[in-house]
Each structure stands twice: as C-alpha cells, then as structure tokens.
Coordinates of C-alpha atoms in Angstrom, one line a residue:
Chain A
X271 CA 101.1 99.0 97.5
X272 CA 104.5 98.5 99.0
X273 CA 105.5 95.1 99.9
X274 CA 107.5 95.0 103.1
X275 CA 106.1 91.6 103.8
X276 CA 105.7 88.5 101.8
X277 CA 103.3 88.6 99.0
X278 CA 103.5 86.7 95.8
X279 CA 101.8 87.9 92.7
X280 CA 98.6 85.8 93.1
X281 CA 96.8 87.2 90.2
X282 CA 99.4 87.6 87.4
X283 CA 98.4 89.8 84.5
X284 CA 99.2 87.0 82.0
X285 CA 98.5 83.4 82.6
X286 CA 101.8 81.6 83.3
X287 CA 102.8 78.9 80.8
X288 CA 103.0 75.7 82.8
X289 CA 105.7 74.1 80.7
X290 CA 107.5 76.4 78.4
X291 CA 109.5 75.0 75.5
X292 CA 112.9 76.5 75.9
X293 CA 114.6 77.3 72.6
X294 CA 118.1 75.9 72.5
X295 CA 119.6 79.2 71.6
X296 CA 118.7 80.7 74.9
X297 CA 119.6 77.7 77.0
X298 CA 122.8 77.9 78.9
X299 CA 125.6 75.3 78.5
X300 CA 125.2 72.3 80.7
X301 CA 128.0 73.2 83.1
X302 CA 126.5 76.7 83.7
X303 CA 123.1 75.1 84.5
X304 CA 124.7 72.5 86.8
X305 CA 126.7 75.2 88.5
X306 CA 123.7 77.5 89.1
X307 CA 121.5 74.7 90.3
X308 CA 124.3 73.5 92.6
X309 CA 124.7 77.0 94.1
X310 CA 121.0 77.5 94.6
X311 CA 120.5 74.1 96.2
X312 CA 123.6 74.5 98.4
X313 CA 122.4 77.9 99.6
X314 CA 118.9 76.6 100.3
X315 CA 120.2 73.5 102.1
X316 CA 122.5 75.5 104.3
X317 CA 120.1 78.3 105.1
X318 CA 116.7 76.6 105.0
X319 CA 116.6 72.8 105.1
X320 CA 119.3 72.2 107.6
X321 CA 118.0 74.7 110.2
X322 CA 114.5 73.3 109.8
X323 CA 115.6 69.7 110.3
X324 CA 117.8 70.7 113.2
X325 CA 114.8 71.9 115.2
X326 CA 113.2 68.5 115.0
X327 CA 116.5 66.7 115.5
X328 CA 117.3 68.7 118.6
X329 CA 113.8 68.3 120.0
X330 CA 113.9 64.5 119.7
X331 CA 117.5 64.2 120.9
X332 CA 116.5 62.8 124.3
X333 CA 113.8 60.6 123.0
X334 CA 110.1 60.7 122.4
X335 CA 109.1 60.5 126.1
X336 CA 111.2 63.5 127.0
X337 CA 109.8 65.3 124.0
X338 CA 106.2 64.7 125.1
X339 CA 107.0 65.5 128.7
X340 CA 108.5 68.9 127.7
X341 CA 105.4 69.8 125.7
X342 CA 103.0 68.7 128.5
X343 CA 105.0 70.6 131.2
X344 CA 102.8 73.0 133.1
X345 CA 104.4 76.3 131.9
X346 CA 104.5 75.0 128.4
X347 CA 100.8 74.3 128.4
X348 CA 100.1 77.7 129.9
X349 CA 102.2 79.3 127.1
X350 CA 100.2 77.3 124.5
X351 CA 96.9 78.5 126.0
X352 CA 98.0 82.1 126.1
X353 CA 99.3 81.9 122.5
X354 CA 95.9 80.5 121.3
X355 CA 94.0 83.1 123.2
X356 CA 96.1 85.9 121.7
X357 CA 95.6 84.7 118.2
X358 CA 91.9 84.1 118.9
X359 CA 91.5 87.8 119.7
X360 CA 93.9 89.5 117.3
X361 CA 93.1 87.5 114.2
X362 CA 89.3 88.3 114.2
X363 CA 90.0 92.0 115.0
X364 CA 92.4 92.3 112.0
X365 CA 90.0 90.3 109.9
X366 CA 87.2 92.7 110.5
X367 CA 89.5 95.6 109.8
X368 CA 90.8 94.0 106.6
X369 CA 87.3 93.5 105.2
X370 CA 86.2 97.1 106.1
X371 CA 89.5 98.6 104.7
X372 CA 89.3 96.6 101.4
X373 CA 85.6 97.3 101.0
X374 CA 86.2 101.1 101.1
X375 CA 89.5 101.1 99.2
X376 CA 88.5 98.6 96.4
X377 CA 84.9 99.6 95.8
X378 CA 85.1 103.4 96.1
X379 CA 87.2 106.3 95.0
X380 CA 88.2 108.9 97.4
X381 CA 91.0 111.4 98.1
X382 CA 94.0 110.2 100.1
X383 CA 93.6 106.6 99.2
X384 CA 97.3 106.0 98.5
X385 CA 98.2 107.6 101.8
X386 CA 95.7 105.3 103.5
X387 CA 97.3 102.3 101.7
X388 CA 100.8 103.3 102.9
X389 CA 99.6 103.8 106.5
X390 CA 98.0 100.4 106.5
X391 CA 101.4 98.9 105.6
X392 CA 103.2 100.9 108.3
X393 CA 103.4 98.2 111.0
X394 CA 105.4 96.0 108.6
X395 CA 108.2 98.5 108.4
X396 CA 108.5 99.1 112.2
X397 CA 111.0 96.9 114.1
X398 CA 109.2 94.4 116.4
X399 CA 111.1 96.0 119.4
X400 CA 109.6 99.4 118.6
X401 CA 106.2 97.8 118.1
X402 CA 106.5 96.8 121.8
X403 CA 108.1 100.0 122.9
X404 CA 105.2 102.2 121.8
X405 CA 102.8 100.3 124.1
X406 CA 105.3 100.7 127.0
X407 CA 105.3 104.5 126.3
X408 CA 101.5 104.5 126.5
X409 CA 100.7 102.1 129.3
X410 CA 104.0 101.8 131.3
X411 CA 104.4 103.1 134.8
X412 CA 105.9 106.3 133.4
X413 CA 103.7 106.2 130.3
X414 CA 100.9 108.5 129.1
X415 CA 98.1 106.5 130.8
X416 CA 100.3 104.9 133.4
X417 CA 99.1 106.8 136.4
X418 CA 95.4 106.6 135.5
X419 CA 95.7 102.9 135.0
X420 CA 97.4 102.4 138.3
X421 CA 94.7 104.5 140.1
X422 CA 92.0 102.3 138.6
X423 CA 94.0 99.2 139.1
X424 CA 94.0 98.1 135.4
X425 CA 96.9 96.1 134.2
X426 CA 97.8 96.3 130.5
X427 CA 101.5 96.2 130.4
X428 CA 103.2 92.9 131.6
X429 CA 99.7 91.4 131.3
X430 CA 97.6 89.7 128.7
X431 CA 96.0 92.9 127.3
X432 CA 99.5 94.3 126.4
X433 CA 100.4 91.1 124.7
X434 CA 97.2 91.2 122.6
X435 CA 97.7 94.8 121.7
X436 CA 101.3 94.3 120.6
X437 CA 100.2 91.3 118.5
X438 CA 97.3 93.2 117.0
X439 CA 99.8 95.9 116.0
X440 CA 102.3 93.6 114.3
X441 CA 99.7 91.6 112.5
X442 CA 97.6 94.6 111.5
X443 CA 98.1 94.7 107.7
X444 CA 98.0 91.0 106.9
X445 CA 94.3 90.5 105.9
X446 CA 93.9 93.9 104.4
X447 CA 96.9 93.7 102.1
X448 CA 95.7 90.4 100.7
X449 CA 92.1 91.5 100.2
X450 CA 92.7 94.9 98.7
X451 CA 94.4 93.9 95.5
X452 CA 92.0 90.9 95.1
X453 CA 88.9 93.0 95.5
X454 CA 90.3 95.7 93.2
X455 CA 91.0 93.1 90.5
X456 CA 87.4 91.8 90.8
X457 CA 85.7 95.2 90.4
X458 CA 82.1 95.7 91.7
X459 CA 79.8 94.8 88.7
X460 CA 78.5 91.7 90.5
X461 CA 77.6 93.7 93.6
X462 CA 75.9 96.4 91.6
X463 CA 73.9 93.8 89.8
X464 CA 72.7 92.3 93.1
X465 CA 71.7 95.7 94.4
X466 CA 69.8 96.5 91.2
X467 CA 68.0 93.2 91.6
X468 CA 66.9 94.3 95.1
X469 CA 69.3 92.7 97.5
X470 CA 70.2 94.6 100.6
X471 CA 73.7 95.8 101.3
X472 CA 74.5 93.1 103.8
X473 CA 72.9 90.4 101.7
X474 CA 75.0 91.5 98.7
X475 CA 78.1 91.3 100.9
X476 CA 77.3 87.8 102.3
X477 CA 76.1 86.2 99.0
X478 CA 78.1 88.0 96.4
X479 CA 81.3 89.5 97.8
X480 CA 82.2 86.9 100.4
X481 CA 82.1 83.9 98.1
X482 CA 84.4 85.8 95.7
X483 CA 87.0 86.7 98.2
X484 CA 86.9 83.7 100.5
X485 CA 90.3 82.2 99.4
X486 CA 92.0 85.6 99.6
X487 CA 90.4 86.0 103.1
X488 CA 91.6 82.7 104.2
X489 CA 95.1 83.4 102.9
X490 CA 95.3 86.6 104.9
X491 CA 93.9 84.9 108.0
X492 CA 96.5 82.1 107.8
X493 CA 99.4 84.5 107.4
X494 CA 98.0 86.7 110.2
X495 CA 97.6 83.7 112.5
X496 CA 101.2 82.5 111.8
X497 CA 102.6 85.8 112.8
X498 CA 100.3 86.3 115.8
X499 CA 101.3 82.9 117.2
X500 CA 105.0 83.3 116.4
X501 CA 105.7 87.0 117.2
X502 CA 108.6 87.4 119.5
X503 CA 110.2 90.8 119.7
X504 CA 107.1 93.0 120.3
X505 CA 105.5 90.6 122.7
X506 CA 108.8 90.1 124.6
X507 CA 109.0 93.9 125.3
X508 CA 105.5 94.1 126.7
X509 CA 105.2 90.7 128.4
X510 CA 107.3 91.0 131.5
X511 CA 108.1 87.2 131.2
X512 CA 106.0 86.0 134.1
X513 CA 106.2 82.2 134.0
X514 CA 102.9 80.5 133.5
X515 CA 101.1 83.8 133.1
X516 CA 102.5 86.1 130.4
X517 CA 104.7 83.8 128.4
X518 CA 103.6 82.9 124.9
X519 CA 105.2 79.9 123.1
X520 CA 108.1 81.9 121.6
X521 CA 108.9 83.5 125.0
X522 CA 108.7 80.1 126.6
X523 CA 111.2 78.9 124.1
X524 CA 113.6 81.7 125.0
X525 CA 113.3 81.1 128.7
X526 CA 114.0 77.4 128.4
X527 CA 116.9 78.1 126.0
X528 CA 118.4 80.6 128.4
X529 CA 118.1 78.1 131.2
X530 CA 120.2 75.6 129.1
X531 CA 117.2 73.2 128.8
X532 CA 118.0 72.9 125.1
X533 CA 115.9 69.8 124.4
X534 CA 112.9 71.2 126.1
X535 CA 113.4 74.5 124.3
X536 CA 113.6 72.8 120.9
X537 CA 110.6 70.5 121.8
X538 CA 108.4 73.6 122.4
X539 CA 110.0 75.3 119.4
X540 CA 109.1 72.3 117.2
X541 CA 105.4 73.1 117.8
X542 CA 106.0 76.5 116.1
X543 CA 108.0 74.9 113.4
X544 CA 105.1 72.5 112.7
X545 CA 102.8 75.5 112.6
X546 CA 105.1 77.1 110.1
X547 CA 105.0 74.0 107.9
X548 CA 101.2 73.8 108.1
X549 CA 101.0 77.5 107.2
X550 CA 103.2 77.0 104.2
X551 CA 101.2 74.0 103.0
X552 CA 97.9 75.8 103.3
X553 CA 99.4 78.9 101.8
X554 CA 100.6 77.0 98.7
X555 CA 97.2 75.3 98.4
X556 CA 95.3 78.6 98.5
X557 CA 97.7 80.1 96.0
X558 CA 96.6 77.4 93.5
X559 CA 93.0 78.0 94.3
X560 CA 93.4 81.8 93.9
X561 CA 95.1 81.4 90.5
X562 CA 92.2 79.2 89.4
X563 CA 89.6 81.8 90.6
X564 CA 91.5 84.6 88.9
X565 CA 91.7 82.6 85.6
X566 CA 87.9 82.1 85.8
X567 CA 87.4 85.8 86.4
X568 CA 89.5 86.7 83.3
X569 CA 87.5 84.2 81.2
X570 CA 84.3 85.7 82.3
X571 CA 85.5 89.2 81.4
X572 CA 86.8 88.3 78.0
Chain B
X241 CA 83.2 133.8 90.7
X242 CA 83.7 130.5 92.3
X243 CA 79.9 129.9 92.3
X244 CA 80.1 129.4 88.5
X245 CA 82.5 126.4 89.0
X246 CA 80.0 123.9 90.3
X247 CA 82.4 120.9 90.2
X248 CA 85.9 121.9 90.9
X249 CA 88.5 120.1 88.8
X250 CA 89.9 117.0 90.5
X251 CA 86.9 116.7 92.8
X252 CA 84.8 114.6 90.5
X253 CA 83.2 111.7 92.1
X254 CA 81.2 109.0 90.3
X255 CA 77.8 108.3 92.0
X256 CA 78.3 105.6 94.6
X257 CA 76.0 102.8 94.0
X258 CA 77.3 100.4 96.6
X259 CA 76.4 101.0 100.2
X260 CA 78.7 101.1 103.2
X261 CA 81.3 103.6 102.2
X262 CA 81.0 105.8 105.3
X263 CA 80.7 102.8 107.6
X264 CA 83.7 101.0 106.2
X265 CA 85.9 104.0 105.8
X266 CA 84.9 105.3 109.3
X267 CA 85.8 101.9 110.9
X268 CA 89.0 101.7 108.9
X269 CA 90.2 105.1 110.0
X270 CA 89.1 104.6 113.6
X271 CA 90.9 101.3 113.9
X272 CA 94.0 102.6 112.1
X273 CA 94.2 105.5 114.5
X274 CA 93.6 103.4 117.6
X275 CA 96.0 100.6 116.8
X276 CA 98.7 102.2 114.7
X277 CA 98.8 106.0 114.5
X278 CA 98.2 107.0 118.1
X279 CA 100.6 104.4 119.5
X280 CA 103.3 105.3 116.9
X281 CA 102.9 109.0 117.6
X282 CA 104.0 108.3 121.2
X283 CA 107.6 107.8 119.9
X284 CA 107.5 111.2 118.1
X285 CA 105.7 113.1 120.8
X286 CA 108.0 111.7 123.6
X287 CA 111.0 112.6 121.5
X288 CA 109.9 116.2 121.1
X289 CA 109.6 116.6 124.8
X290 CA 113.3 115.8 125.2
X291 CA 115.8 118.6 124.9
X292 CA 118.1 118.5 121.9
X293 CA 121.3 117.9 123.7
X294 CA 119.8 115.0 125.6
X295 CA 118.6 113.5 122.4
X296 CA 121.9 113.9 120.6
X297 CA 123.8 112.4 123.6
X298 CA 121.4 109.4 123.7
X299 CA 121.6 108.6 120.0
X300 CA 125.4 109.1 119.6
X301 CA 126.9 107.4 122.6
X302 CA 129.8 105.1 121.7
X303 CA 127.8 102.0 122.5
X304 CA 124.9 103.1 120.2
X305 CA 127.3 104.0 117.4
X306 CA 128.9 100.6 117.6
X307 CA 125.4 99.0 117.5
X308 CA 124.4 101.1 114.4
X309 CA 127.6 100.0 112.7
X310 CA 126.9 96.3 113.4
X311 CA 123.1 96.5 112.6
X312 CA 123.5 98.4 109.3
X313 CA 126.7 96.8 108.2
X314 CA 125.4 93.3 108.8
X315 CA 122.1 94.1 107.2
X316 CA 123.9 95.5 104.1
X317 CA 126.0 92.4 103.8
X318 CA 123.1 90.0 104.5
X319 CA 121.0 91.8 101.8
X320 CA 123.9 91.6 99.4
X321 CA 124.3 87.9 100.0
X322 CA 120.6 87.5 99.4
X323 CA 120.7 89.4 96.1
X324 CA 123.5 87.1 94.9
X325 CA 122.1 83.8 96.1
X326 CA 118.4 84.7 96.0
X327 CA 118.9 85.8 92.4
X328 CA 120.4 82.4 91.5
X329 CA 117.6 80.6 93.4
X330 CA 114.9 82.6 91.6
X331 CA 116.6 81.9 88.3
X332 CA 116.8 78.2 89.0
X333 CA 113.2 78.0 90.1
X334 CA 111.9 79.8 87.0
X335 CA 114.2 78.5 84.3
X336 CA 115.2 75.0 85.2
X337 CA 113.4 71.7 85.9
X338 CA 114.3 70.3 89.3
X339 CA 113.0 67.3 91.2
X340 CA 110.7 68.5 94.0
X341 CA 110.6 72.0 92.6
X342 CA 107.2 72.8 94.0
X343 CA 108.2 71.8 97.5
X344 CA 111.4 73.9 97.3
X345 CA 109.4 76.8 96.0
X346 CA 107.0 76.6 98.9
X347 CA 109.8 76.3 101.4
X348 CA 111.5 79.5 100.3
X349 CA 108.9 81.3 102.4
X350 CA 109.9 79.4 105.5
X351 CA 111.7 82.4 107.0
X352 CA 108.4 84.3 106.9
X353 CA 106.5 81.5 108.5
X354 CA 109.0 80.3 111.0
X355 CA 108.9 82.4 114.2
X356 CA 112.1 84.3 114.6
X357 CA 112.9 82.8 118.0
X358 CA 112.8 79.3 116.6
X359 CA 115.1 80.4 113.7
X360 CA 117.4 82.0 116.3
X361 CA 117.9 78.9 118.5
X362 CA 118.1 76.6 115.4
X363 CA 120.9 78.7 113.8
X364 CA 122.7 79.1 117.1
X365 CA 122.7 75.3 117.6
X366 CA 123.9 74.7 114.1
X367 CA 126.7 77.3 114.1
X368 CA 128.0 76.9 117.7
X369 CA 131.4 75.2 118.1
X370 CA 129.9 71.7 118.5
X371 CA 127.0 72.2 116.1
X372 CA 126.4 70.4 112.8
X373 CA 127.9 73.2 110.8
X374 CA 130.0 75.0 113.4
X375 CA 132.2 72.0 114.2
X376 CA 133.6 72.0 110.6
X377 CA 134.0 75.7 110.5
X378 CA 135.8 75.5 113.9
X379 CA 138.5 73.2 112.4
X380 CA 139.4 76.0 109.9
X381 CA 139.3 78.5 112.7
X382 CA 136.0 80.3 111.8
X383 CA 133.7 81.2 114.7
X384 CA 130.2 82.1 113.7
X385 CA 128.0 81.8 116.7
X386 CA 128.4 84.6 119.3
X387 CA 130.3 86.8 116.8
X388 CA 129.2 89.5 114.3
X389 CA 129.4 86.8 111.7
X390 CA 126.5 85.1 113.4
X391 CA 124.4 88.3 113.1
X392 CA 125.0 88.1 109.3
X393 CA 124.0 84.5 109.1
X394 CA 120.7 85.2 111.0
X395 CA 119.9 88.2 108.9
X396 CA 120.6 86.3 105.7
X397 CA 118.2 83.7 106.8
X398 CA 115.3 86.1 107.5
X399 CA 115.9 88.1 104.4
X400 CA 116.1 85.1 102.1
X401 CA 112.6 85.1 100.6
X402 CA 112.5 88.8 99.7
X403 CA 114.9 88.8 96.7
X404 CA 113.6 85.4 95.5
X405 CA 110.0 86.6 95.6
X406 CA 110.5 89.9 93.9
X407 CA 112.7 88.6 91.1
X408 CA 110.7 85.4 90.4
X409 CA 107.6 87.0 88.9
X410 CA 109.8 89.4 86.8
X411 CA 111.7 86.4 85.4
X412 CA 108.4 84.5 84.8
X413 CA 107.0 87.5 82.8
X414 CA 110.2 88.2 80.9
X415 CA 109.8 87.6 77.2
X416 CA 112.0 84.8 76.0
X417 CA 111.6 86.2 72.4
X418 CA 114.0 89.0 73.4
X419 CA 116.6 86.6 74.4
X420 CA 116.1 84.6 71.2
X421 CA 116.4 87.8 69.2
X422 CA 119.6 88.6 71.0
X423 CA 120.9 85.1 70.3
X424 CA 119.9 85.2 66.7
X425 CA 121.7 88.5 66.3
X426 CA 124.9 86.8 67.4
X427 CA 125.0 87.6 71.1
X428 CA 126.6 85.0 73.3
X429 CA 125.1 83.8 76.6
X430 CA 127.0 86.3 78.7
X431 CA 126.0 89.2 76.4
X432 CA 122.4 88.1 76.4
X433 CA 122.4 88.0 80.2
X434 CA 124.2 91.3 80.8
X435 CA 122.4 93.3 78.0
X436 CA 118.9 91.7 78.0
X437 CA 118.1 89.8 81.2
X438 CA 120.0 91.8 83.8
X439 CA 118.5 95.2 82.9
X440 CA 115.0 93.6 83.1
X441 CA 115.5 92.1 86.6
X442 CA 117.6 95.0 88.0
X443 CA 114.7 97.0 89.5
X444 CA 113.4 93.8 91.1
X445 CA 116.8 92.9 92.5
X446 CA 117.2 96.4 94.0
X447 CA 113.7 96.2 95.4
X448 CA 114.5 92.8 97.0
X449 CA 117.7 94.2 98.3
X450 CA 115.9 97.2 99.9
X451 CA 113.2 94.9 101.4
X452 CA 115.7 92.5 102.9
X453 CA 117.8 95.4 104.2
X454 CA 114.7 97.1 105.8
X455 CA 113.6 93.9 107.4
X456 CA 117.1 93.1 108.7
X457 CA 117.7 96.5 110.4
X458 CA 114.7 95.9 112.7
X459 CA 115.2 92.2 113.3
X460 CA 115.5 91.1 116.9
X461 CA 114.3 87.5 117.6
X462 CA 116.6 85.5 115.4
X463 CA 119.7 87.7 116.1
X464 CA 119.8 87.9 119.9
X465 CA 120.4 84.1 120.3
X466 CA 123.3 83.8 117.9
X467 CA 124.9 87.2 118.4
X468 CA 126.3 86.8 121.9
X469 CA 125.2 90.3 122.6
X470 CA 128.5 91.8 123.7
X471 CA 128.3 95.6 124.0
X472 CA 130.5 97.3 121.4
X473 CA 131.0 94.0 119.5
X474 CA 127.9 92.0 118.8
X475 CA 125.0 94.1 120.2
X476 CA 122.4 95.2 117.6
X477 CA 120.4 98.4 117.9
X478 CA 117.0 96.8 118.6
X479 CA 118.6 94.8 121.5
X480 CA 120.1 98.1 122.8
X481 CA 116.6 99.6 122.9
X482 CA 115.4 96.6 124.9
X483 CA 118.4 97.0 127.3
X484 CA 117.5 100.7 127.8
X485 CA 113.9 99.7 128.5
X486 CA 115.0 97.2 131.1
X487 CA 117.0 99.9 132.8
X488 CA 113.8 102.0 132.8
X489 CA 115.6 104.6 130.6
X490 CA 112.5 105.3 128.5
X491 CA 113.8 108.5 127.1
X492 CA 117.0 106.9 125.8
X493 CA 115.1 104.0 124.3
X494 CA 112.6 106.4 122.7
X495 CA 115.4 108.5 121.2
X496 CA 117.1 105.5 119.6
X497 CA 113.7 104.1 118.4
X498 CA 113.1 107.5 116.7
X499 CA 116.4 107.1 114.8
X500 CA 115.4 103.6 113.8
X501 CA 111.9 104.7 112.7
X502 CA 113.3 107.5 110.6
X503 CA 115.5 104.9 108.8
X504 CA 112.5 102.6 108.4
X505 CA 110.4 105.3 106.9
X506 CA 113.2 106.3 104.5
X507 CA 113.5 102.7 103.4
X508 CA 109.7 102.5 103.0
X509 CA 109.9 105.6 100.7
X510 CA 112.8 104.1 98.8
X511 CA 111.0 100.8 98.3
X512 CA 107.9 102.6 97.0
X513 CA 110.0 104.5 94.5
X514 CA 111.8 101.4 93.4
X515 CA 108.6 99.6 92.9
X516 CA 107.2 102.4 90.9
X517 CA 110.3 102.3 88.7
X518 CA 110.0 98.6 88.4
X519 CA 106.4 98.8 87.3
X520 CA 107.2 101.6 84.8
X521 CA 110.1 99.6 83.3
X522 CA 107.8 96.5 83.0
X523 CA 105.2 98.6 81.1
X524 CA 107.7 100.2 78.8
X525 CA 109.1 96.8 77.8
X526 CA 105.7 95.3 77.2
X527 CA 104.7 98.1 74.7

C-alpha cells in the first residue's frame, strides 16, 4: 500500500527494544550529538512549536472576553454546527466503506486486489482544489447534472450536500487504510473457528472481528474526523462562502482573516488547533494500545 | 482442448469459508465508483471534449507557466529541506535520549492534524514584517511573508512529518551489529555513516522526499495566506485553478487540473516503486 498520508508502522515485524544499550564504538562524539540534537530541536521549534503557540497567543491577544465573544459570535456558531454536521455524515459513511473494503481485501483473495488498493488511496494524491473541482464539473451550472438539478430545484453546489460530498471524497481512504493492514496481519482463523462452531456471519463479525479491530477502527475514525473537520481547499471550492450557511470552521477562519479581524480569526482557529492536539493525543494513545494488541497476537501465534 | 484444463493456471481460488465476500466487495466497488472514480473521471472526460489547441493554450499561458515554476520549484526545495532536517529529527528521535521525547515524537504529526488554513494564518502572522520571527528577519532585509520564500516555508511545514515518519522505522529496525562490525573493522564514524547507515536509509529518504513533494505540489490552504498571491510572482498552480473557476472558466481550470493530476499519478507510481525498492532492500539486508 502506498503511503501518501501519515501512517506509522503500527505493527512492526520485530518488537522494538524500549531501551537499547548503545555500544560506545557506534556512539558519535559528544559534539556531534549535541550539534544534531540542536539542529533537530531548532528546526522543530521554528516550524512546529512556535506556529502552534502563536495560534493561541494571537487568539488571546485581546483578552479572554474577546476570545469567548469571537467564538460565540453568530456566524462562528453556524460554522461550528455545519462542521459538526459534515463530520457526522462523512465519517460514518467512510467507516462503513472502510469496514467493507478491509473485510473483502483482508479476508479473501481475488484478482485485481492491488489495483483496488491503489484506487482506494487515490484521493490522497489529488490536490484538495481538484477534489473540489470535480464536484463543480458534475453539479455546477455548466456541469454534467447542472441543468437537471436546476429543473428539479435541487442545490448541491454552494450548499451543504456539496460540502459533504467534497469532505467524503478527501477523507475517503482514512479508515480503510488503517483497517486493511491490521486485518491482514490478524488473519481469519478466529472467524473460521466461530463459523465452524455455528455462529452466523454477522455474529462472527460483531463478536470476533470487531473486538479485534476496535483500536484500529478508532484510529482511522479519529484521523478521518480530524481531516473532515479541518478540510479547507476542497470545501472552499464547493462552498460558495455564504456567511452563516455554507461556511465551515476553516472557511470562517479565512473570512475573518481576510476582513482583518485577526484576533477573531485566531480565536476560531484555536478551536481547530485544539482539535488537532486532541487528535494527536488520542492517536498516540491508540498507537500504544495497537502495539500491545499486536504483541499479544504474536505471542498467541508463537 | 481447453476442456481438459479444468482449472486454468493462475485462476486457483481456495474455498471461501467466510461469508460476505460478494456483499463487501460489491459495496466497496459501488462506493468507490460513486465517490471517487466517477467524479474524478469528470476531469478526464471534460478534457477530452476540449480541442487540442485550446488545451495547449490553457496549460501553457505565461501565467500558468510561472505558477508551475513556483509550485514545483518551491515543492522541490521544501522537500529537500525536509530530507535534510527531517533526517536529523528522525535520527535524534531514534538514537538519542531527549527530555520530553515522547511528546516531541507525537507533535511531529502536527502538520497532518492541524487544518491547513490554521497553519497558513499562523505562519503568516509569524513571518510578516511585525511577526515574532519576521521582525528579526526584516532587520537583515529578508522578507518571507508575501514572497515566494513564504511558499517554501509553508510547504516545508506541511511536508515535515513525511521524511521523519518514513526514515524513523527504518532506523529503528537497522541492525546496530553492522555498525559495530564496521567500527571494529576500523571504520571511523563518518565511514560507518556513509557506508553502512546511509545506504540503509536512502530508499526511505527518497520515499519521504517523494511523499513530501507530492503533497506540496497540491497544497492550497497553508500557502494562499502567506504567498501574497501575486500573478507571475507568488501564485501557485492550485490557486490559479481556483481563480479560473471563479471566472467561470471551467475548461481552463479543468485543463490545468488535468496537468496536475498527471503529475500526481506519476508521483504515486514513483512512490510505489520506491516503496517496493525499500522493502526489497530491507529484506535483502535481513537475510
């Protein structure tokens, strides 16, 4: 599977030594170590820590009251609601797809599997702008279905359905790409045993497969949700930027920023920065759980 | 004749014990077509309805050429910076003990988790002439925000995790015995690095470079705030597509999107080949 998007090796082939004893012969001189650590920390500080801190610093520049007021402002609340709605539709859809795709890919052999895997990853390699453009080509006034939609008075572009569709497209692979390698590594002996003992297909899935993949599932859902709530490019192309109606949180940030309401823009942006931090914390926690589960699996096998 | 061959070679299928194959595959293919393949095909089909001259004119106008130059040039530089510094970060995270290492390790993924618009306004505020970092750069006469340099800064930010996350597992798996052997055979640190460690991580470094580059070429959200978006100077190609759309020039936007998609698919292929190479090299060394 190609990795256009973030994915760490969650199930390493060999267990990682937690504390390796470093032989002196292969340890660099002190000045080299200090220099390398210095470079690494300086780079991370400049490109990660300072930008992250600046979001909160700028957001709170005018004080706590202004911060709260900016978030509770009418258009901001509307943007938050739309973002939650979009995520609430697109994440379950891609979750259902992810489970179905990983079931057929991990549990069965069929021709064209590697092509299917590449196609599932496709949305990751498409520019967000193009992800929005394709829906303009389909549903825009000059688009394939434009006339038909107008005749029947259905609004997709510059309305909520368009935003949801673009979000579903950009978050399409997240759950599937986490579940497929996990389910492949677990094999299907347990499910086969359950079936032999007389359990139905659904029962096997609910009681055997689901408990085994729950952490991987959650991992995919969290990444999917973060992207769904934070997507900017694709949504910006299809949204039409109607205040209070078709602005998600990232688009609201852009509008406020372009109107020179910097503190308000950063206040709303800080919500997304908090979401990012929560996502990272949960992600790290689940990575630990997944490593444990994987270690258990290897013990059982050996 | 063919009747004798009951099971053609390559068509062997083990009996399927588990249920749900047709249901899950059917749903997967249906959803894939509906959400990804049919919408994406719109770009190709719409491009084929254009005439050739119109297509060439749309994708080679001076303004588009300037945007390609900026997009691909800045993406290359940003990916190169990430190879250099990302490599050092991965090395530090794997080999050295640092206070708060676990937190630093988790935060490396921040550019993936932080929405691009937030990254864009944060970097712009930092690097503008009165920002935390920009004010010091201004005293030495360097302008970052609203120049092509700003594009490189934004693309470096969003590409940061790719090299770290591809190199890290390779370094973790690398066998220290090889380095010890090199040292015991009289190699100095530089020789050990260049002859033993570097060849091991090279495929991962290249994969990380390709991933960061591929991501950077399509990036929109973080760049448009810091770039200044001046045509011919600091306008990236994805922004130009948006500009075309806002002018209702769907054909022009589609033609440029087609070029970008072809680049993306070429990168996807390159990355798959690099990963295959990387895996092969890992196996050979383990034997």
